[in-house]
PDB file of C-alpha atoms in Angstrom:
ATOM      1  CA  MET S   1      19.107  -9.483 -15.622  1.00 45.00           C
ATOM      2  CA  SER S   2      18.401 -13.004 -14.584  1.00 47.00           C
ATOM      3  CA  LEU S   3      19.095 -14.461 -11.335  1.00 44.00           C
ATOM      4  CA  THR S   4      21.000 -17.676 -10.926  1.00 47.00           C
ATOM      5  CA  PRO S   5      19.162 -20.616  -9.073  1.00 49.00           C
ATOM      6  CA  ALA S   6      21.367 -20.045  -6.050  1.00 48.00           C
ATOM      7  CA  ALA S   7      20.497 -16.305  -5.841  1.00 46.00           C
ATOM      8  CA  ARG S   8      16.851 -16.801  -6.032  1.00 54.00           C
ATOM      9  CA  PRO S   9      16.161 -18.030  -2.537  1.00 55.00           C
ATOM     10  CA  ALA S  10      18.141 -15.308  -0.978  1.00 67.00           C
ATOM     11  CA  SER S  11      16.306 -12.715  -3.098  1.00 84.00           C
ATOM     12  CA  ALA S  12      13.039 -14.331  -2.356  1.00 85.00           C
ATOM     13  CA  LEU S  13      13.830 -14.353   1.412  1.00 88.00           C
ATOM     14  CA  GLY S  14      14.839 -10.700   1.242  1.00 88.00           C
ATOM     15  CA  ALA S  15      11.539  -9.768  -0.647  1.00 89.00           C
ATOM     16  CA  ILE S  16       9.520 -11.733   1.904  1.00 90.00           C
ATOM     17  CA  LEU S  17      11.357  -9.850   4.727  1.00 92.00           C
ATOM     18  CA  LEU S  18      10.723  -6.531   3.038  1.00 91.00           C
ATOM     19  CA  LEU S  19       7.080  -7.373   2.583  1.00 89.00           C
ATOM     20  CA  LEU S  20       6.798  -8.333   6.279  1.00 92.00           C
ATOM     21  CA  LEU S  21       8.609  -5.123   7.227  1.00 94.00           C
ATOM     22  CA  GLY S  22       6.157  -3.204   5.033  1.00 90.00           C
ATOM     23  CA  THR S  23       3.099  -4.755   6.533  1.00 87.00           C
ATOM     24  CA  PHE S  24       4.435  -4.205  10.134  1.00 92.00           C
ATOM     25  CA  LEU S  25       5.009  -0.447   9.374  1.00 91.00           C
ATOM     26  CA  LEU S  26       1.687   0.049   7.817  1.00 87.00           C
ATOM     27  CA  THR S  27       0.108  -1.662  10.796  1.00 88.00           C
ATOM     28  CA  LEU S  28       2.106   0.639  12.978  1.00 92.00           C
ATOM     29  CA  MET S  29       1.050   3.634  10.975  1.00 91.00           C
ATOM     30  CA  GLY S  30      -2.591   2.657  11.449  1.00 90.00           C
ATOM     31  CA  ALA S  31      -2.129   2.405  15.161  1.00 92.00           C
ATOM     32  CA  LEU S  32      -0.581   5.733  15.214  1.00 93.00           C
ATOM     33  CA  ILE S  33      -3.485   7.145  13.248  1.00 92.00           C
ATOM     34  CA  LYS S  34      -5.866   5.576  15.625  1.00 92.00           C
ATOM     35  CA  LEU S  35      -4.243   7.289  18.575  1.00 93.00           C
ATOM     36  CA  LEU S  36      -3.842  10.583  17.049  1.00 94.00           C
ATOM     37  CA  GLY S  37      -7.347  10.549  15.589  1.00 92.00           C
ATOM     38  CA  ASP S  38      -8.821  12.141  18.724  1.00 91.00           C
ATOM     39  CA  ARG S  39      -6.585  15.230  18.353  1.00 94.00           C
ATOM     40  CA  TYR S  40      -6.371  15.738  14.643  1.00 94.00           C
ATOM     41  CA  THR S  41      -8.617  15.498  11.623  1.00 93.00           C
ATOM     42  CA  SER S  42      -7.941  12.798   9.010  1.00 91.00           C
ATOM     43  CA  THR S  43      -7.004  15.481   6.552  1.00 91.00           C
ATOM     44  CA  GLU S  44      -4.421  16.832   8.859  1.00 93.00           C
ATOM     45  CA  LEU S  45      -3.000  13.418   9.628  1.00 93.00           C
ATOM     46  CA  ALA S  46      -2.863  12.575   5.686  1.00 91.00           C
ATOM     47  CA  ALA S  47      -1.145  15.748   4.911  1.00 91.00           C
ATOM     48  CA  TRP S  48       1.613  15.229   7.673  1.00 91.00           C
ATOM     49  CA  ARG S  49       2.042  11.661   6.737  1.00 90.00           C
ATOM     50  CA  ASN S  50       2.557  12.541   3.058  1.00 89.00           C
ATOM     51  CA  LEU S  51       4.914  15.467   3.787  1.00 90.00           C
ATOM     52  CA  VAL S  52       7.069  13.317   6.057  1.00 90.00           C
ATOM     53  CA  GLY S  53       6.831  10.365   3.731  1.00 88.00           C
ATOM     54  CA  MET S  54       8.346  12.397   0.883  1.00 90.00           C
ATOM     55  CA  LEU S  55      11.711  12.703   2.810  1.00 92.00           C
ATOM     56  CA  PRO S  56      12.783   9.176   2.765  1.00 89.00           C
ATOM     57  CA  THR S  57      11.319   8.797  -0.870  1.00 87.00           C
ATOM     58  CA  ALA S  58      13.500  11.647  -1.915  1.00 88.00           C
ATOM     59  CA  LEU S  59      16.521  10.292  -0.200  1.00 90.00           C
ATOM     60  CA  VAL S  60      16.177   6.828  -1.921  1.00 88.00           C
ATOM     61  CA  LEU S  61      15.719   8.634  -5.162  1.00 86.00           C
ATOM     62  CA  MET S  62      18.807  10.588  -4.823  1.00 86.00           C
ATOM     63  CA  LEU S  63      20.707   7.539  -3.795  1.00 88.00           C
ATOM     64  CA  ALA S  64      19.563   5.567  -6.834  1.00 86.00           C
ATOM     65  CA  ARG S  65      22.330   4.908  -9.281  1.00 85.00           C
ATOM     66  CA  ASP S  66      20.142   4.337 -12.305  1.00 85.00           C
ATOM     67  CA  TRP S  67      18.413   7.655 -11.801  1.00 82.00           C
ATOM     68  CA  ARG S  68      21.696   9.430 -11.393  1.00 81.00           C
ATOM     69  CA  ALA S  69      23.051   7.691 -14.520  1.00 84.00           C
ATOM     70  CA  ARG S  70      20.080   8.946 -16.586  1.00 83.00           C
ATOM     71  CA  GLY S  71      20.697  12.580 -15.576  1.00 83.00           C
ATOM     72  CA  ARG S  72      18.150  12.875 -12.855  1.00 79.00           C
ATOM     73  CA  PRO S  73      15.049  13.367 -14.963  1.00 80.00           C
ATOM     74  CA  LEU S  74      11.699  13.951 -13.312  1.00 79.00           C
ATOM     75  CA  LYS S  75       9.652  13.607 -16.380  1.00 81.00           C
ATOM     76  CA  LEU S  76       6.634  11.413 -16.314  1.00 83.00           C
ATOM     77  CA  ARG S  77       5.699  10.100 -19.743  1.00 86.00           C
ATOM     78  CA  ARG S  78       2.164   8.842 -18.422  1.00 91.00           C
ATOM     79  CA  TRP S  79       1.469  11.851 -16.150  1.00 90.00           C
ATOM     80  CA  LYS S  80      -2.272  11.565 -16.589  1.00 93.00           C
ATOM     81  CA  LEU S  81      -2.180   8.101 -15.262  1.00 94.00           C
ATOM     82  CA  ALA S  82       0.139   9.115 -12.315  1.00 92.00           C
ATOM     83  CA  LEU S  83      -2.152  12.069 -11.477  1.00 93.00           C
ATOM     84  CA  MET S  84      -5.204   9.806 -11.543  1.00 95.00           C
ATOM     85  CA  ARG S  85      -3.363   7.243  -9.318  1.00 93.00           C
ATOM     86  CA  GLY S  86      -2.557  10.024  -6.839  1.00 91.00           C
ATOM     87  CA  VAL S  87      -6.181  11.179  -6.604  1.00 93.00           C
ATOM     88  CA  PHE S  88      -7.280   7.481  -5.982  1.00 94.00           C
ATOM     89  CA  VAL S  89      -4.498   7.180  -3.366  1.00 91.00           C
ATOM     90  CA  THR S  90      -5.501  10.360  -1.665  1.00 91.00           C
ATOM     91  CA  PHE S  91      -9.132   9.404  -1.379  1.00 92.00           C
ATOM     92  CA  ALA S  92      -8.182   5.741  -0.245  1.00 90.00           C
ATOM     93  CA  GLN S  93      -5.953   7.201   2.487  1.00 91.00           C
ATOM     94  CA  LEU S  94      -8.508   9.651   3.826  1.00 92.00           C
ATOM     95  CA  ALA S  95     -11.103   6.875   3.701  1.00 91.00           C
ATOM     96  CA  TYR S  96      -8.866   4.509   5.744  1.00 90.00           C
ATOM     97  CA  TYR S  97      -7.945   7.327   8.195  1.00 92.00           C
ATOM     98  CA  LEU S  98     -11.713   8.048   8.757  1.00 92.00           C
ATOM     99  CA  ALA S  99     -12.433   4.321   9.175  1.00 90.00           C
ATOM    100  CA  LEU S 100      -9.699   4.091  11.729  1.00 89.00           C
ATOM    101  CA  MET S 101     -11.156   6.804  13.698  1.00 90.00           C
ATOM    102  CA  GLU S 102     -14.580   5.252  13.661  1.00 90.00           C
ATOM    103  CA  LEU S 103     -13.942   1.583  13.932  1.00 89.00           C
ATOM    104  CA  GLU S 104     -12.069  -0.739  16.237  1.00 88.00           C
ATOM    105  CA  PHE S 105      -8.435  -0.980  15.135  1.00 88.00           C
ATOM    106  CA  ALA S 106      -8.694  -4.822  14.456  1.00 85.00           C
ATOM    107  CA  THR S 107     -11.754  -4.351  12.324  1.00 86.00           C
ATOM    108  CA  ALA S 108     -10.177  -1.754  10.174  1.00 86.00           C
ATOM    109  CA  ALA S 109      -6.925  -3.672   9.841  1.00 84.00           C
ATOM    110  CA  THR S 110      -8.892  -6.727   8.861  1.00 84.00           C
ATOM    111  CA  LEU S 111     -10.660  -4.811   6.173  1.00 85.00           C
ATOM    112  CA  LEU S 112      -7.408  -3.163   4.880  1.00 84.00           C
ATOM    113  CA  PHE S 113      -5.664  -6.502   4.561  1.00 81.00           C
ATOM    114  CA  ALA S 114      -8.531  -7.976   2.650  1.00 87.00           C
ATOM    115  CA  GLY S 115      -7.421  -5.429   0.005  1.00 86.00           C
ATOM    116  CA  PRO S 116      -5.291  -7.968  -2.021  1.00 86.00           C
ATOM    117  CA  MET S 117      -8.270 -10.413  -2.332  1.00 88.00           C
ATOM    118  CA  PHE S 118     -10.186  -7.542  -3.967  1.00 88.00           C
ATOM    119  CA  VAL S 119      -7.362  -6.741  -6.208  1.00 88.00           C
ATOM    120  CA  THR S 120      -7.180 -10.388  -7.277  1.00 89.00           C
ATOM    121  CA  ALA S 121     -10.898 -10.595  -7.941  1.00 87.00           C
ATOM    122  CA  ILE S 122     -10.928  -7.406  -9.654  1.00 89.00           C
ATOM    123  CA  SER S 123      -7.870  -7.995 -11.946  1.00 88.00           C
ATOM    124  CA  ALA S 124      -9.689 -11.236 -13.153  1.00 87.00           C
ATOM    125  CA  VAL S 125     -12.796  -9.253 -14.158  1.00 88.00           C
ATOM    126  CA  LEU S 126     -11.353  -5.907 -15.414  1.00 90.00           C
ATOM    127  CA  LEU S 127      -7.876  -6.731 -16.529  1.00 89.00           C
ATOM    128  CA  ARG S 128      -8.631 -10.323 -17.673  1.00 88.00           C
ATOM    129  CA  SER S 129      -5.696 -11.620 -15.741  1.00 88.00           C
ATOM    130  CA  PRO S 130      -5.515 -15.456 -15.357  1.00 89.00           C
ATOM    131  CA  VAL S 131      -6.529 -16.421 -11.894  1.00 87.00           C
ATOM    132  CA  GLY S 132      -6.416 -20.102 -11.447  1.00 88.00           C
ATOM    133  CA  ALA S 133      -8.198 -22.419  -9.178  1.00 91.00           C
ATOM    134  CA  TRP S 134      -5.596 -22.129  -6.391  1.00 92.00           C
ATOM    135  CA  ARG S 135      -5.779 -18.275  -6.221  1.00 89.00           C
ATOM    136  CA  TRP S 136      -9.598 -18.362  -6.313  1.00 90.00           C
ATOM    137  CA  GLY S 137      -9.484 -20.806  -3.367  1.00 93.00           C
ATOM    138  CA  ALA S 138      -6.972 -18.517  -1.616  1.00 90.00           C
ATOM    139  CA  VAL S 139      -9.414 -15.624  -2.174  1.00 89.00           C
ATOM    140  CA  ALA S 140     -12.491 -17.534  -0.993  1.00 91.00           C
ATOM    141  CA  THR S 141     -10.588 -18.790   2.183  1.00 93.00           C
ATOM    142  CA  GLY S 142      -9.318 -15.107   2.755  1.00 90.00           C
ATOM    143  CA  PHE S 143     -12.881 -13.823   2.498  1.00 88.00           C
ATOM    144  CA  LEU S 144     -14.066 -16.532   4.977  1.00 91.00           C
ATOM    145  CA  GLY S 145     -11.295 -15.712   7.425  1.00 88.00           C
ATOM    146  CA  CYS S 146     -12.246 -11.909   7.131  1.00 86.00           C
ATOM    147  CA  ALA S 147     -16.024 -12.832   7.796  1.00 86.00           C
ATOM    148  CA  LEU S 148     -15.040 -15.024  10.805  1.00 87.00           C
ATOM    149  CA  ILE S 149     -12.871 -12.130  12.230  1.00 83.00           C
ATOM    150  CA  LEU S 150     -15.447  -9.455  11.651  1.00 82.00           C
ATOM    151  CA  ARG S 151     -18.616 -11.631  12.520  1.00 81.00           C
ATOM    152  CA  PRO S 152     -21.134  -9.684  10.464  1.00 75.00           C
ATOM    153  CA  GLY S 153     -24.606  -9.638  11.884  1.00 70.00           C
TER     154      GLY S 153
END
């Protein structure tokens, strides 16, 4: 399905707004984890976050027309890859929660939002994705910005 030129700006704006909402909600989640970190362990917080997070995910899945049209299958063709991703996400989440409990919130958030720069750099090396000069410039600028915020040394 291709979008007409008139529809692209609206969908791009919608995507940008969703991305900003997601960033805001992730930051809010981090702040809540930081506040609750004195009372609960990172493992408890991760377990509750994932259990509560399954509710809206299940609701969205139930409302998805294409999923219902296909007879509501819950079969994963690449289940080993999905399982490996789940393990990685579990350890990443625990590491982030532990970092939030030990670091200042601004420092942990800065390091978290440096993630896309790592993804860009790693995708060029491991996946051999083309990363042009503009993207490398953005990655370098982003790392410089992170260094300025973190002030190492």
